[in-house]
Coordinates of C-alpha atoms and ligand atoms in Angstrom, one line a residue:
M1 CA -31.4 -2.8 -53.2
L2 CA -33.1 -2.0 -49.9
P3 CA -34.0 1.6 -49.2
A4 CA -31.8 3.5 -46.7
S5 CA -34.6 3.7 -44.3
F6 CA -34.4 -0.1 -43.9
T7 CA -31.4 0.3 -41.5
H8 CA -33.5 2.7 -39.3
L9 CA -36.3 0.1 -39.3
I10 CA -33.9 -2.6 -38.0
C11 CA -32.4 -0.3 -35.4
K12 CA -35.9 0.8 -34.2
K13 CA -36.8 -2.8 -33.7
A14 CA -33.4 -3.4 -31.9
F15 CA -34.2 -0.6 -29.4
E16 CA -37.7 -2.0 -28.8
L17 CA -36.2 -5.5 -28.0
G18 CA -33.8 -4.1 -25.4
F19 CA -30.6 -3.1 -27.3
D20 CA -29.2 0.4 -26.7
Q21 CA -27.1 0.8 -29.7
C22 CA -27.3 -0.4 -33.3
G23 CA -25.6 0.1 -36.6
V24 CA -25.0 -1.7 -39.9
S25 CA -21.7 -2.1 -41.8
K26 CA -20.3 -4.2 -44.5
A27 CA -19.2 -7.6 -43.1
E28 CA -15.6 -6.9 -44.0
L29 CA -12.7 -5.6 -42.0
S30 CA -9.8 -3.6 -43.4
P31 CA -6.6 -5.6 -43.9
S32 CA -4.9 -3.4 -41.2
K33 CA -7.1 -5.1 -38.6
A34 CA -5.9 -8.6 -39.8
K35 CA -2.4 -7.3 -39.6
Q36 CA -2.8 -6.0 -36.0
L37 CA -4.4 -9.3 -34.9
K38 CA -1.5 -11.2 -36.5
E39 CA 1.0 -9.0 -34.7
F40 CA -0.8 -9.5 -31.4
I41 CA -0.6 -13.3 -31.8
E42 CA 3.0 -13.3 -33.0
L43 CA 4.0 -11.3 -30.0
D44 CA 2.3 -13.9 -27.8
R45 CA 0.1 -11.2 -26.2
H46 CA -2.8 -13.7 -26.2
G47 CA -1.1 -15.7 -23.5
D48 CA -2.9 -19.1 -23.0
M49 CA -6.0 -18.1 -25.1
Q50 CA -5.1 -20.5 -27.8
W51 CA -8.6 -20.1 -29.3
L52 CA -7.6 -16.6 -30.4
K53 CA -4.7 -18.1 -32.4
E54 CA -6.5 -21.2 -33.7
R55 CA -9.0 -19.4 -35.9
I56 CA -7.0 -16.3 -36.7
Y57 CA -7.9 -16.4 -40.4
Q58 CA -11.7 -16.5 -39.7
R59 CA -11.4 -13.9 -37.0
S60 CA -9.6 -11.4 -39.2
S61 CA -12.7 -10.6 -41.2
P62 CA -16.3 -11.9 -41.1
H63 CA -16.2 -12.9 -44.8
H64 CA -13.4 -15.3 -44.0
L65 CA -15.7 -17.0 -41.6
W66 CA -18.7 -17.0 -44.0
P67 CA -17.8 -16.3 -47.6
D68 CA -21.3 -15.4 -48.7
V69 CA -21.9 -12.8 -45.9
K70 CA -22.5 -9.2 -47.0
S71 CA -23.6 -7.2 -44.0
A72 CA -23.1 -7.0 -40.3
I73 CA -25.6 -5.6 -37.8
T74 CA -23.8 -4.7 -34.6
V75 CA -25.8 -4.1 -31.5
G76 CA -24.7 -2.8 -28.0
V77 CA -26.3 -3.2 -24.6
N78 CA -25.6 -0.6 -22.0
Y79 CA -24.6 -2.1 -18.6
G80 CA -23.7 1.2 -17.0
P81 CA -23.4 0.8 -13.2
N82 CA -25.4 2.9 -10.7
Q83 CA -22.5 3.1 -8.2
D84 CA -18.8 4.1 -8.5
P85 CA -17.1 1.1 -10.2
L86 CA -13.9 1.9 -8.3
Y87 CA -15.4 2.2 -4.8
N88 CA -14.6 -1.4 -3.6
L89 CA -10.9 -0.9 -4.4
Q90 CA -10.6 1.3 -1.3
H91 CA -11.9 -1.4 0.9
P92 CA -9.5 -4.4 1.2
S93 CA -11.9 -6.7 3.0
I94 CA -14.3 -6.6 0.1
A95 CA -14.0 -8.8 -3.0
N96 CA -14.2 -6.6 -6.1
I97 CA -16.1 -8.1 -9.0
S98 CA -16.0 -6.2 -12.3
V99 CA -19.1 -4.4 -13.2
Y100 CA -20.1 -6.7 -16.1
A101 CA -20.2 -9.7 -13.8
R102 CA -22.3 -8.4 -10.9
N103 CA -25.5 -10.0 -12.1
R104 CA -26.7 -12.2 -15.0
D105 CA -24.5 -13.5 -17.8
Y106 CA -25.3 -11.1 -20.7
H107 CA -24.8 -13.9 -23.3
D108 CA -27.9 -15.7 -21.9
M109 CA -29.9 -12.5 -21.7
I110 CA -29.4 -11.2 -25.2
K111 CA -29.5 -14.4 -27.3
G112 CA -33.3 -14.3 -27.5
W113 CA -33.4 -10.6 -28.5
L114 CA -30.9 -11.3 -31.3
K115 CA -33.0 -14.2 -32.6
H116 CA -36.1 -12.0 -32.6
L117 CA -34.2 -9.3 -34.4
A118 CA -32.9 -11.7 -37.0
Q119 CA -36.4 -13.1 -37.7
Y120 CA -37.7 -9.5 -38.0
I121 CA -35.0 -8.6 -40.6
L122 CA -35.7 -11.6 -42.7
K123 CA -39.4 -11.0 -42.7
E124 CA -39.1 -7.3 -43.5
A125 CA -36.5 -7.9 -46.3
K126 CA -38.5 -10.7 -47.9
P127 CA -40.4 -8.5 -50.5
F128 CA -37.0 -7.2 -51.7
T129 CA -34.8 -10.3 -51.5
Q130 CA -34.7 -14.1 -52.3
N131 CA -33.2 -17.0 -50.3
E132 CA -31.2 -14.8 -47.9
Q133 CA -29.6 -16.2 -44.8
I134 CA -28.9 -14.8 -41.4
K135 CA -26.9 -15.9 -38.3
V136 CA -26.7 -14.5 -34.8
F137 CA -23.5 -14.3 -32.6
V138 CA -22.9 -13.6 -28.9
D139 CA -19.2 -14.3 -28.4
T140 CA -19.9 -17.6 -30.1
A141 CA -17.8 -17.3 -33.2
P142 CA -14.3 -15.9 -34.1
I143 CA -15.4 -12.3 -34.9
M144 CA -13.6 -9.1 -34.0
E145 CA -16.5 -7.3 -32.5
K146 CA -14.9 -3.9 -31.7
P147 CA -13.7 -2.9 -35.2
L148 CA -17.1 -4.0 -36.6
A149 CA -18.9 -1.9 -34.0
Q150 CA -16.7 1.1 -35.0
Q151 CA -17.6 0.6 -38.6
A152 CA -21.3 0.5 -37.7
G153 CA -21.0 3.9 -35.9
I154 CA -21.5 2.6 -32.4
G155 CA -18.3 4.1 -31.0
W156 CA -14.6 3.9 -31.4
Q157 CA -11.8 1.7 -30.1
G158 CA -10.2 3.7 -27.3
K159 CA -6.6 3.6 -26.3
H160 CA -7.5 0.8 -23.8
T161 CA -8.7 -1.1 -27.0
N162 CA -12.3 -1.4 -25.9
L163 CA -15.1 0.4 -27.6
V164 CA -16.1 3.8 -26.2
S165 CA -19.5 5.3 -26.9
R166 CA -20.4 9.0 -26.9
Q167 CA -23.8 8.0 -25.3
F168 CA -22.8 5.3 -22.9
G169 CA -19.1 5.7 -22.2
S170 CA -17.3 2.4 -21.5
W171 CA -20.2 0.2 -20.6
L172 CA -21.5 -1.5 -23.7
F173 CA -21.7 -5.2 -24.4
L174 CA -21.5 -6.0 -28.1
A175 CA -23.1 -8.7 -30.3
E176 CA -23.7 -9.2 -34.1
I177 CA -26.0 -10.5 -36.7
L178 CA -24.4 -11.5 -40.0
T179 CA -26.5 -11.8 -43.2
T180 CA -26.2 -12.4 -46.9
I181 CA -28.6 -9.4 -47.4
E182 CA -26.9 -6.3 -48.7
L183 CA -28.1 -3.7 -46.2
P184 CA -27.6 0.1 -46.4
V185 CA -24.7 0.9 -44.1
S186 CA -24.4 3.4 -41.2
T187 CA -21.7 6.1 -40.9
A188 CA -18.5 4.8 -39.2
S189 CA -17.4 6.4 -35.9
K190 CA -14.3 8.6 -35.6
N191 CA -11.9 8.2 -32.7
H192 CA -12.4 10.9 -30.0
C193 CA -9.6 10.0 -27.6
G194 CA -7.5 13.1 -28.6
S195 CA -4.4 13.5 -26.4
C196 CA -6.0 11.8 -23.4
Q197 CA -4.1 8.8 -21.9
K198 CA -6.0 8.3 -18.7
C199 CA -6.8 4.6 -19.3
L200 CA -3.2 3.8 -20.1
A201 CA -2.0 5.5 -16.9
A202 CA -4.7 3.8 -14.7
C203 CA -3.7 0.2 -15.5
P204 CA -2.3 -1.4 -12.3
T205 CA -0.2 -3.9 -14.2
N206 CA 1.1 -1.7 -17.1
A207 CA -0.7 -3.9 -19.6
F208 CA -0.6 -1.4 -22.4
P209 CA 2.7 -1.5 -24.3
A210 CA 1.4 1.3 -26.5
P211 CA -1.9 3.2 -27.1
F212 CA -4.5 0.9 -28.7
Q213 CA -2.5 -2.2 -27.8
L214 CA -3.0 -4.6 -24.9
D215 CA -0.7 -7.3 -23.7
A216 CA -3.4 -9.7 -22.3
R217 CA -0.7 -11.6 -20.3
R218 CA -0.4 -8.6 -18.0
C219 CA -4.2 -7.7 -17.9
I220 CA -5.9 -8.4 -14.6
S221 CA -9.0 -9.5 -16.5
Y222 CA -7.0 -12.2 -18.2
L223 CA -5.1 -13.2 -15.1
T224 CA -8.3 -13.6 -12.9
I225 CA -10.6 -15.0 -15.6
E226 CA -8.8 -16.7 -18.4
Y227 CA -5.6 -17.8 -16.9
H228 CA -5.6 -21.3 -15.4
G229 CA -2.3 -21.5 -13.6
S230 CA -0.9 -19.9 -10.4
I231 CA -1.0 -16.1 -10.7
P232 CA 2.6 -14.9 -11.5
H233 CA 4.2 -13.3 -8.5
E234 CA 5.0 -10.0 -10.3
F235 CA 1.2 -9.2 -10.6
R236 CA -0.1 -10.4 -7.2
R237 CA 0.3 -7.1 -5.3
A238 CA -1.2 -5.1 -8.1
I239 CA -4.3 -7.3 -8.3
G240 CA -5.3 -6.0 -4.9
N241 CA -8.9 -7.2 -4.1
R242 CA -10.0 -7.7 -7.8
I243 CA -11.2 -11.3 -7.7
Y244 CA -12.9 -11.3 -11.1
G245 CA -12.0 -9.0 -14.0
C246 CA -10.9 -5.4 -13.8
D247 CA -12.5 -2.1 -14.8
D248 CA -9.8 0.4 -14.0
C249 CA -9.1 1.5 -17.6
L250 CA -12.8 1.6 -18.4
A251 CA -13.8 3.5 -15.2
V252 CA -11.4 6.5 -15.7
C253 CA -12.5 7.3 -19.2
P254 CA -13.8 10.9 -19.4
W255 CA -16.5 9.8 -21.8
N256 CA -18.2 8.1 -18.9
H257 CA -19.4 11.6 -18.1
F258 CA -22.2 10.7 -20.6
A259 CA -22.7 7.2 -19.2
Q260 CA -26.2 6.1 -18.1
H261 CA -27.4 3.5 -15.7
S262 CA -28.4 0.3 -17.5
R263 CA -32.2 0.1 -18.1
H264 CA -32.0 -3.6 -17.5
I265 CA -32.5 -4.7 -14.0
K266 CA -30.7 -8.0 -14.7
L267 CA -27.6 -6.0 -15.6
Q268 CA -27.6 -3.9 -12.4
A269 CA -25.6 -5.3 -9.6
R270 CA -27.2 -8.0 -7.5
P271 CA -27.0 -6.5 -3.9
E272 CA -25.0 -9.5 -2.7
L273 CA -22.4 -9.0 -5.5
Q274 CA -22.0 -5.2 -5.2
S275 CA -19.6 -5.3 -2.2
P276 CA -19.3 -8.9 -1.0
R277 CA -16.9 -9.8 1.8
L278 CA -13.8 -11.8 1.0
K279 CA -14.5 -13.8 4.2
K280 CA -17.8 -15.1 2.9
F281 CA -16.3 -16.2 -0.5
A282 CA -13.3 -17.9 1.2
E283 CA -15.8 -20.3 2.9
F284 CA -17.4 -21.5 -0.4
N285 CA -17.1 -25.1 -1.2
E286 CA -17.6 -26.3 -4.7
E287 CA -21.3 -26.8 -4.3
Q288 CA -21.9 -23.5 -2.6
F289 CA -19.9 -21.8 -5.4
R290 CA -22.0 -23.4 -8.1
Q291 CA -25.3 -22.5 -6.4
F292 CA -24.4 -18.9 -5.5
F293 CA -23.1 -18.2 -9.1
A294 CA -25.7 -20.0 -11.1
G295 CA -26.6 -17.8 -14.1
S296 CA -23.6 -15.6 -13.4
P297 CA -20.5 -15.3 -15.7
I298 CA -18.4 -16.1 -12.7
K299 CA -19.5 -19.7 -12.7
R300 CA -17.4 -20.1 -15.9
I301 CA -14.0 -19.9 -14.0
G302 CA -14.9 -22.8 -11.7
H303 CA -14.3 -23.2 -8.0
I304 CA -10.5 -23.6 -8.2
R305 CA -9.7 -20.4 -10.0
F306 CA -12.3 -18.6 -7.9
I307 CA -10.7 -19.6 -4.6
R308 CA -7.2 -18.9 -6.1
N309 CA -8.4 -15.3 -6.7
V310 CA -10.0 -14.9 -3.3
L311 CA -6.8 -16.1 -1.6
I312 CA -4.6 -13.6 -3.6
A313 CA -7.0 -10.8 -2.6
I314 CA -6.9 -11.9 1.1
G315 CA -3.1 -11.9 0.9
N316 CA -3.3 -8.3 -0.2
S317 CA -5.9 -7.3 2.4
N318 CA -3.6 -6.7 5.4
Q319 CA -6.6 -8.1 7.5
Q320 CA -5.1 -10.5 10.1
D321 CA -8.6 -11.7 11.1
L322 CA -8.9 -13.3 7.6
L323 CA -6.0 -15.7 8.5
P324 CA -8.2 -18.6 9.6
H325 CA -10.1 -18.4 6.3
V326 CA -6.9 -18.9 4.4
Q327 CA -5.4 -21.6 6.6
K328 CA -8.2 -24.0 5.8
W329 CA -7.0 -24.1 2.1
H330 CA -3.4 -24.7 2.9
N331 CA -3.6 -28.5 2.6
H332 CA -6.0 -28.5 -0.3
E333 CA -5.3 -31.2 -2.9
N334 CA -5.0 -28.7 -5.7
P335 CA -1.4 -27.3 -5.9
I336 CA -2.6 -23.9 -7.2
I337 CA -4.9 -23.4 -4.2
Q338 CA -2.2 -24.7 -1.8
E339 CA 0.4 -22.4 -3.2
S340 CA -1.9 -19.3 -3.2
A341 CA -2.9 -20.1 0.4
H342 CA 0.7 -20.3 1.4
W343 CA 1.5 -17.0 -0.3
A344 CA -1.5 -15.3 1.4
I345 CA -0.5 -16.6 4.9
Q346 CA 3.0 -15.3 4.3
Q347 CA 1.6 -11.9 3.3
L348 CA -0.6 -11.7 6.4
T349 CA 2.1 -12.9 8.9
T350 CA 5.3 -11.2 7.8
Ligands
B12_1 C1 -10.0 -12.0 -26.0 C2 -10.9 -11.0 -25.3 C3 -10.4 -10.4 -24.1 C4 -9.0 -10.6 -23.6 C5 -8.1 -9.7 -24.5 C6 -8.6 -8.3 -24.6 C7 -8.2 -7.6 -25.8 N1 -8.1 -6.3 -25.7 O1 -7.9 -8.2 -26.8 C8 -9.1 -10.2 -22.1 C9 -9.3 -11.5 -21.3 C10 -7.8 -9.5 -21.5 C11 -10.3 -9.4 -22.1 C12 -10.6 -8.4 -21.2 C13 -11.7 -7.6 -21.1 N2 -12.8 -7.7 -21.9 CO1 -12.8 -8.9 -23.4 N3 -13.0 -9.8 -25.1 C14 -12.2 -10.6 -25.8 C15 -12.8 -11.0 -27.1 C16 -13.4 -12.5 -26.9 C17 -11.9 -11.0 -28.3 C18 -11.1 -9.7 -28.5 C19 -10.0 -9.8 -29.5 O2 -10.3 -10.0 -30.6 N4 -8.7 -9.6 -29.1 C20 -7.6 -9.6 -30.0 C21 -6.9 -8.3 -30.1 C22 -5.9 -8.3 -31.2 O3 -7.9 -7.4 -30.4 P1 -8.0 -5.9 -30.0 O4 -7.6 -5.6 -28.6 O5 -9.4 -5.5 -30.4 O6 -6.9 -5.3 -30.9 C23 -7.1 -4.3 -31.7 C24 -6.2 -3.1 -31.3 O7 -5.1 -3.6 -30.6 C25 -6.0 -2.5 -32.6 N5 -4.7 -1.9 -32.8 C26 -3.4 -2.4 -32.7 N6 -2.5 -1.5 -32.9 C27 -3.2 -0.4 -33.2 C28 -2.7 0.8 -33.5 C29 -3.7 1.8 -33.8 C30 -3.2 3.2 -34.1 C31 -5.1 1.6 -33.7 C32 -6.1 2.6 -34.0 C33 -5.5 0.3 -33.3 C34 -4.6 -0.7 -33.1 O8 -6.1 -3.5 -33.6 C35 -6.6 -4.7 -33.1 C36 -7.7 -5.2 -34.0 O9 -8.7 -4.3 -34.1 C37 -13.9 -10.0 -27.3 C38 -15.2 -10.5 -28.0 C39 -15.0 -10.5 -29.5 N7 -15.3 -11.6 -30.1 O10 -14.5 -9.5 -30.0 C40 -14.2 -9.6 -25.8 C41 -14.6 -8.1 -25.5 C42 -13.6 -7.3 -26.2 N8 -14.3 -8.0 -24.0 C43 -15.1 -7.2 -23.5 C44 -15.0 -6.8 -22.1 C45 -16.2 -6.1 -21.5 C46 -13.8 -7.0 -21.4 C47 -13.4 -6.4 -20.1 C48 -13.9 -5.0 -19.8 C49 -13.9 -7.3 -19.0 C50 -13.5 -6.9 -17.5 N9 -14.2 -6.0 -16.9 O11 -12.6 -7.5 -17.0 C51 -11.9 -6.5 -20.2 C52 -11.3 -5.2 -20.8 C53 -9.7 -5.3 -20.9 C54 -9.2 -4.4 -22.1 N10 -8.8 -3.2 -21.8 O12 -9.3 -4.9 -23.2 C55 -16.2 -6.7 -24.4 C56 -15.8 -5.2 -24.8 C57 -17.0 -4.3 -25.1 C58 -16.6 -3.0 -25.6 N11 -17.3 -2.0 -25.2 O13 -15.6 -2.9 -26.2 C59 -16.1 -7.6 -25.7 C60 -16.3 -7.0 -27.0 C61 -17.1 -8.8 -25.4 C62 -18.5 -8.4 -25.8 N12 -19.1 -9.1 -26.6 O14 -19.1 -7.4 -25.3 N13 -11.1 -9.6 -23.2
SF4_2 S1 -9.5 7.2 -21.1 FE1 -8.9 8.7 -22.7 S2 -7.5 7.5 -24.1 FE2 -8.6 6.0 -22.8 S3 -10.4 5.4 -24.1 FE3 -11.1 7.1 -22.8 S4 -10.8 9.0 -24.0 FE4 -9.6 7.3 -25.0

């Protein structure tokens, strides 16, 4: 058995590499998590995210994914913004991009750090162990990262379902290393939401049917990032100028009082993505879209969904001068773009 100080050693290395939070837990989740995931899927709250349904058994606990696994090292990276994340919402000619997507794709950034950490763990554990294995994950496998992070003492799942940290508030990315090594575990976090309900009340589309539960089909993050079709009419007005993701439930959390600016320059907003103009984005052809968003998570949604979102935001802007920027999309070959442009023109002219 490894000494308890081994976990401190791992986390010390994690901080040196660039992670801001670190903890170790058993690579098992309680059956209640599997039950909650099952309910979420049975109620169709995953919408079109079939990948959540397809590997539900593996997702419900890491040892279903990898039967020999013993321990999970969960790490967090602070992407705390250095400006008010809700500022853009007061300015309808601006395209609001959620904080996590205002610069580099975090997946690309932290993959190298995770690999280094994994190698370090294997090397340091070698005198105590034999033939152990280790794997790194950054959103690459069916793993429920938030409950694992809570078990590892990084924070707790708030009523908005995301992990809240005492040290960094709402702004943590999560990733894991799984290993067959039996590591000393950290103390799990307790929930500190108390009677607060701020995040539930802040949601523009009422996406929380109950505390700790999200109906993704109503979530602006899902609608603007994951959803491929025409945005349902009932949500269009509430989307406002949010063209990629949404931070409202995260931003209002009182625990952000303790939030800190990210120490990583690549996670601070690129100046041109902090408060970009809708007018500029409405002019992007596919090539310009690809070039401008190279290395950004936004490139993942592709040009069609991007323009769809920009058109909905322009429809909500009440800015007549944006009309010509919508009209050019009205005869586009893609029916989703055509329909979104038609709706935006109607909003601006009636
Ligand atoms: C699918 C997904 C989404 C979906 C669905 C979100 C969701 N809440 O499930 C959509 C597209 C909507 C989404 C949005 C966002 N996401 Co997302 N997403 C994921 C992903 C890939 C899987 C999450 C999952 O398993 N969902 C399934 C449901 C069942 O899980 P759950 O919400 O955790 O459900 C739990 C609770 O409902 C709870 N529960 C149910 N009933 C009850 C009752 C009680 C009493 C209790 C205590 C609990 C409880 O049990 C369930 C299991 O733990 C994870 C990465 C990963 N692999 O984990 C990232 C992840 C959760 N997303 C992340 C981020 C940053 C976001 C956004 C902030 C992005 C943005 N700005 O637009 C928003 C936040 C929206 C929100 N409030 O959740 C981060 C969150 C980091 C953190 N600090 O928690 C993650 C972890 C990615 C990462 N590696 O960093 N996301
Ligand atoms: S806003 Fe309140 S209820 Fe929501 S996560 Fe933060 S503390 Fe919990």
